Amino acid sequence: MTQPHPDNNPDTPEGNQPPAPQQPDYSAQPPQYAQPQPPQPQFGAQPPQPQYYAQPQVPQQPQYGAQPPQPNMAYGYPQPKSKIAAGLLGIFLGGLGIHRFYLGYTTIGVIQLVLTVVLGIFTFGLVGLWGLVEGIMILAGAEYFRRDAKGVPLRD
């Protein structure tokens, strides 16, 4: 017996045919490299919230010589009251307690107003000295009158 093609390959089948080279299977689906999809929400369920990644915080440098921010009504901070206005109200209208209303002490202001109106007739207005003395104390910078009812320091 003669062989048409001498082949020293031991893998050759006996039917005198060389083995067919292995071809990749292109009919199979290639692997999908996409981001995983979240499951679809059920009826009436809340939709998934997007996840945000936080940016790294950069520490701020201290600013030397910068003024602290001044209170401002536009930002919800109480406006500081004027010490001069409160003192002049105490001197000229102190018997009526107007300076106390200005500083936010309404209870004491009402007491001064009632005492001046009711007792002022019998004392010839001597109750008004209470307001005059407090007005001078405000202008002099007494410790008790350095802040208003909310604790905000009086401005000059």
PDB file of C-alpha atoms in Angstrom:
ATOM      1  CA  MET A   1       0.000   0.000   0.000  1.00  0.00           C
ATOM      2  CA  THR A   2       1.222   3.290  -0.938  1.00  0.00           C
ATOM      3  CA  GLN A   3       0.242   6.467   0.704  1.00  0.00           C
ATOM      4  CA  PRO A   4      -0.284   9.477  -1.478  1.00  0.00           C
ATOM      5  CA  HIS A   5       0.960  11.888   1.165  1.00  0.00           C
ATOM      6  CA  PRO A   6       3.615  10.719   3.478  1.00  0.00           C
ATOM      7  CA  ASP A   7       3.005  12.354   6.844  1.00  0.00           C
ATOM      8  CA  ASN A   8       4.912  11.746  10.014  1.00  0.00           C
ATOM      9  CA  ASN A   9       2.223  13.358  12.154  1.00  0.00           C
ATOM     10  CA  PRO A  10       0.826  10.805  14.606  1.00  0.00           C
ATOM     11  CA  ASP A  11      -2.419  12.827  14.994  1.00  0.00           C
ATOM     12  CA  THR A  12      -3.474  12.074  11.444  1.00  0.00           C
ATOM     13  CA  PRO A  13      -6.565   9.935  11.375  1.00  0.00           C
ATOM     14  CA  GLU A  14      -6.436   6.696   9.548  1.00  0.00           C
ATOM     15  CA  GLY A  15      -8.604   7.894   6.706  1.00  0.00           C
ATOM     16  CA  ASN A  16      -5.612   9.627   5.085  1.00  0.00           C
ATOM     17  CA  GLN A  17      -7.075  13.086   5.723  1.00  0.00           C
ATOM     18  CA  PRO A  18      -5.323  15.698   7.793  1.00  0.00           C
ATOM     19  CA  PRO A  19      -7.379  17.020  10.724  1.00  0.00           C
ATOM     20  CA  ALA A  20      -9.349  20.161  10.063  1.00  0.00           C
ATOM     21  CA  PRO A  21      -7.915  23.191  11.873  1.00  0.00           C
ATOM     22  CA  GLN A  22      -9.993  24.367  14.795  1.00  0.00           C
ATOM     23  CA  GLN A  23     -12.011  27.434  13.821  1.00  0.00           C
ATOM     24  CA  PRO A  24     -13.349  29.776  16.506  1.00  0.00           C
ATOM     25  CA  ASP A  25     -17.096  29.651  16.871  1.00  0.00           C
ATOM     26  CA  TYR A  26     -18.319  32.984  15.524  1.00  0.00           C
ATOM     27  CA  SER A  27     -21.956  32.106  15.851  1.00  0.00           C
ATOM     28  CA  ALA A  28     -21.825  32.463  19.642  1.00  0.00           C
ATOM     29  CA  GLN A  29     -22.517  35.909  21.115  1.00  0.00           C
ATOM     30  CA  PRO A  30     -19.402  37.765  22.238  1.00  0.00           C
ATOM     31  CA  PRO A  31     -19.359  38.840  25.907  1.00  0.00           C
ATOM     32  CA  GLN A  32     -21.049  42.192  26.505  1.00  0.00           C
ATOM     33  CA  TYR A  33     -18.923  44.788  28.274  1.00  0.00           C
ATOM     34  CA  ALA A  34     -21.587  47.281  29.355  1.00  0.00           C
ATOM     35  CA  GLN A  35     -22.463  48.724  32.717  1.00  0.00           C
ATOM     36  CA  PRO A  36     -24.897  46.626  34.708  1.00  0.00           C
ATOM     37  CA  GLN A  37     -28.444  47.853  34.397  1.00  0.00           C
ATOM     38  CA  PRO A  38     -30.481  48.312  37.570  1.00  0.00           C
ATOM     39  CA  PRO A  39     -33.588  46.185  37.801  1.00  0.00           C
ATOM     40  CA  GLN A  40     -36.735  47.754  36.417  1.00  0.00           C
ATOM     41  CA  PRO A  41     -38.914  49.216  39.171  1.00  0.00           C
ATOM     42  CA  GLN A  42     -42.224  47.609  39.948  1.00  0.00           C
ATOM     43  CA  PHE A  43     -45.470  49.563  39.561  1.00  0.00           C
ATOM     44  CA  GLY A  44     -45.805  52.024  42.440  1.00  0.00           C
ATOM     45  CA  ALA A  45     -42.184  51.593  43.550  1.00  0.00           C
ATOM     46  CA  GLN A  46     -39.807  54.505  43.972  1.00  0.00           C
ATOM     47  CA  PRO A  47     -37.381  54.991  41.066  1.00  0.00           C
ATOM     48  CA  PRO A  48     -33.717  54.434  41.957  1.00  0.00           C
ATOM     49  CA  GLN A  49     -31.862  57.557  43.018  1.00  0.00           C
ATOM     50  CA  PRO A  50     -28.749  58.508  41.052  1.00  0.00           C
ATOM     51  CA  GLN A  51     -25.543  58.088  42.979  1.00  0.00           C
ATOM     52  CA  TYR A  52     -23.185  61.017  43.042  1.00  0.00           C
ATOM     53  CA  TYR A  53     -19.576  60.848  43.925  1.00  0.00           C
ATOM     54  CA  ALA A  54     -18.249  63.464  46.319  1.00  0.00           C
ATOM     55  CA  GLN A  55     -15.445  65.701  45.195  1.00  0.00           C
ATOM     56  CA  PRO A  56     -12.426  65.751  47.499  1.00  0.00           C
ATOM     57  CA  GLN A  57     -12.519  68.725  49.826  1.00  0.00           C
ATOM     58  CA  VAL A  58      -9.628  71.136  49.580  1.00  0.00           C
ATOM     59  CA  PRO A  59      -8.728  72.676  52.935  1.00  0.00           C
ATOM     60  CA  GLN A  60      -9.105  76.437  52.913  1.00  0.00           C
ATOM     61  CA  GLN A  61      -6.218  78.614  53.911  1.00  0.00           C
ATOM     62  CA  PRO A  62      -6.879  80.932  56.857  1.00  0.00           C
ATOM     63  CA  GLN A  63      -7.189  84.527  55.755  1.00  0.00           C
ATOM     64  CA  TYR A  64      -5.255  86.729  58.109  1.00  0.00           C
ATOM     65  CA  GLY A  65      -6.404  90.279  58.584  1.00  0.00           C
ATOM     66  CA  ALA A  66      -9.854  89.582  57.148  1.00  0.00           C
ATOM     67  CA  GLN A  67     -12.790  91.106  58.955  1.00  0.00           C
ATOM     68  CA  PRO A  68     -15.415  88.727  60.364  1.00  0.00           C
ATOM     69  CA  PRO A  69     -18.699  88.934  58.476  1.00  0.00           C
ATOM     70  CA  GLN A  70     -21.078  91.554  59.773  1.00  0.00           C
ATOM     71  CA  PRO A  71     -24.599  90.454  60.698  1.00  0.00           C
ATOM     72  CA  ASN A  72     -27.079  91.222  57.949  1.00  0.00           C
ATOM     73  CA  MET A  73     -30.847  90.812  57.870  1.00  0.00           C
ATOM     74  CA  ALA A  74     -30.661  89.544  54.292  1.00  0.00           C
ATOM     75  CA  TYR A  75     -28.912  86.421  55.574  1.00  0.00           C
ATOM     76  CA  GLY A  76     -31.051  85.859  58.658  1.00  0.00           C
ATOM     77  CA  TYR A  77     -28.772  87.543  61.186  1.00  0.00           C
ATOM     78  CA  PRO A  78     -30.220  90.217  63.466  1.00  0.00           C
ATOM     79  CA  GLN A  79     -29.173  93.783  62.673  1.00  0.00           C
ATOM     80  CA  PRO A  80     -27.185  95.405  65.515  1.00  0.00           C
ATOM     81  CA  LYS A  81     -28.933  98.338  67.157  1.00  0.00           C
ATOM     82  CA  SER A  82     -27.374 101.762  67.558  1.00  0.00           C
ATOM     83  CA  LYS A  83     -26.141 102.657  71.018  1.00  0.00           C
ATOM     84  CA  ILE A  84     -26.558 106.388  70.309  1.00  0.00           C
ATOM     85  CA  ALA A  85     -30.166 105.979  69.153  1.00  0.00           C
ATOM     86  CA  ALA A  86     -31.044 103.903  72.239  1.00  0.00           C
ATOM     87  CA  GLY A  87     -29.391 106.423  74.573  1.00  0.00           C
ATOM     88  CA  LEU A  88     -31.152 109.427  73.019  1.00  0.00           C
ATOM     89  CA  LEU A  89     -34.503 107.624  73.119  1.00  0.00           C
ATOM     90  CA  GLY A  90     -33.860 106.887  76.796  1.00  0.00           C
ATOM     91  CA  ILE A  91     -33.033 110.521  77.576  1.00  0.00           C
ATOM     92  CA  PHE A  92     -35.906 112.164  75.694  1.00  0.00           C
ATOM     93  CA  LEU A  93     -38.651 109.486  75.763  1.00  0.00           C
ATOM     94  CA  GLY A  94     -37.375 107.232  78.540  1.00  0.00           C
ATOM     95  CA  GLY A  95     -40.377 107.731  80.758  1.00  0.00           C
ATOM     96  CA  LEU A  96     -42.494 106.002  78.108  1.00  0.00           C
ATOM     97  CA  GLY A  97     -40.004 103.124  77.803  1.00  0.00           C
ATOM     98  CA  ILE A  98     -39.353 103.735  74.111  1.00  0.00           C
ATOM     99  CA  HIS A  99     -35.656 102.874  74.461  1.00  0.00           C
ATOM    100  CA  ARG A 100     -36.616  99.505  75.975  1.00  0.00           C
ATOM    101  CA  PHE A 101     -38.928  98.765  73.048  1.00  0.00           C
ATOM    102  CA  TYR A 102     -36.105  99.707  70.670  1.00  0.00           C
ATOM    103  CA  LEU A 103     -33.709  97.273  72.357  1.00  0.00           C
ATOM    104  CA  GLY A 104     -36.319  94.472  72.377  1.00  0.00           C
ATOM    105  CA  TYR A 105     -37.181  94.465  76.093  1.00  0.00           C
ATOM    106  CA  THR A 106     -40.930  94.847  75.585  1.00  0.00           C
ATOM    107  CA  THR A 107     -42.024  93.702  79.064  1.00  0.00           C
ATOM    108  CA  ILE A 108     -39.996  96.357  80.859  1.00  0.00           C
ATOM    109  CA  GLY A 109     -41.040  98.885  78.214  1.00  0.00           C
ATOM    110  CA  VAL A 110     -44.722  98.206  78.921  1.00  0.00           C
ATOM    111  CA  ILE A 111     -44.086  98.479  82.683  1.00  0.00           C
ATOM    112  CA  GLN A 112     -42.373 101.849  82.225  1.00  0.00           C
ATOM    113  CA  LEU A 113     -45.178 103.088  79.971  1.00  0.00           C
ATOM    114  CA  VAL A 114     -47.925 102.054  82.406  1.00  0.00           C
ATOM    115  CA  LEU A 115     -46.106 103.467  85.442  1.00  0.00           C
ATOM    116  CA  THR A 116     -45.520 106.790  83.690  1.00  0.00           C
ATOM    117  CA  VAL A 117     -49.133 107.120  82.576  1.00  0.00           C
ATOM    118  CA  VAL A 118     -50.754 105.931  85.830  1.00  0.00           C
ATOM    119  CA  LEU A 119     -48.313 107.228  88.446  1.00  0.00           C
ATOM    120  CA  GLY A 120     -47.031 110.210  86.472  1.00  0.00           C
ATOM    121  CA  ILE A 121     -50.118 112.186  87.408  1.00  0.00           C
ATOM    122  CA  PHE A 122     -49.512 111.699  91.135  1.00  0.00           C
ATOM    123  CA  THR A 123     -45.712 112.094  91.096  1.00  0.00           C
ATOM    124  CA  PHE A 124     -45.605 115.029  88.658  1.00  0.00           C
ATOM    125  CA  GLY A 125     -43.524 113.029  86.155  1.00  0.00           C
ATOM    126  CA  LEU A 126     -40.771 111.874  88.510  1.00  0.00           C
ATOM    127  CA  VAL A 127     -41.163 108.323  87.128  1.00  0.00           C
ATOM    128  CA  GLY A 128     -39.673 109.684  83.887  1.00  0.00           C
ATOM    129  CA  LEU A 129     -36.304 109.994  85.661  1.00  0.00           C
ATOM    130  CA  TRP A 130     -35.991 106.206  85.386  1.00  0.00           C
ATOM    131  CA  GLY A 131     -35.750 106.462  81.603  1.00  0.00           C
ATOM    132  CA  LEU A 132     -33.418 109.497  81.762  1.00  0.00           C
ATOM    133  CA  VAL A 133     -30.958 107.596  83.981  1.00  0.00           C
ATOM    134  CA  GLU A 134     -31.091 104.523  81.720  1.00  0.00           C
ATOM    135  CA  GLY A 135     -30.463 106.693  78.644  1.00  0.00           C
ATOM    136  CA  ILE A 136     -27.327 108.110  80.242  1.00  0.00           C
ATOM    137  CA  MET A 137     -26.201 104.608  81.231  1.00  0.00           C
ATOM    138  CA  ILE A 138     -26.635 103.399  77.628  1.00  0.00           C
ATOM    139  CA  LEU A 139     -24.518 106.262  76.269  1.00  0.00           C
ATOM    140  CA  ALA A 140     -21.896 105.762  78.983  1.00  0.00           C
ATOM    141  CA  GLY A 141     -21.553 102.076  78.012  1.00  0.00           C
ATOM    142  CA  ALA A 142     -22.753 100.407  81.201  1.00  0.00           C
ATOM    143  CA  GLU A 143     -22.278  96.630  81.198  1.00  0.00           C
ATOM    144  CA  TYR A 144     -26.021  95.939  81.446  1.00  0.00           C
ATOM    145  CA  PHE A 145     -26.779  97.967  78.308  1.00  0.00           C
ATOM    146  CA  ARG A 146     -24.061  96.669  75.960  1.00  0.00           C
ATOM    147  CA  ARG A 147     -26.348  94.123  74.261  1.00  0.00           C
ATOM    148  CA  ASP A 148     -29.935  94.106  73.086  1.00  0.00           C
ATOM    149  CA  ALA A 149     -32.583  91.515  74.046  1.00  0.00           C
ATOM    150  CA  LYS A 150     -31.304  89.000  71.443  1.00  0.00           C
ATOM    151  CA  GLY A 151     -27.736  89.233  72.731  1.00  0.00           C
ATOM    152  CA  VAL A 152     -26.422  91.203  69.752  1.00  0.00           C
ATOM    153  CA  PRO A 153     -23.863  93.842  70.805  1.00  0.00           C
ATOM    154  CA  LEU A 154     -24.900  97.466  70.275  1.00  0.00           C
ATOM    155  CA  ARG A 155     -22.965  99.306  67.593  1.00  0.00           C
ATOM    156  CA  ASP A 156     -21.555 102.781  68.117  1.00  0.00           C
TER     157      ASP A 156
END
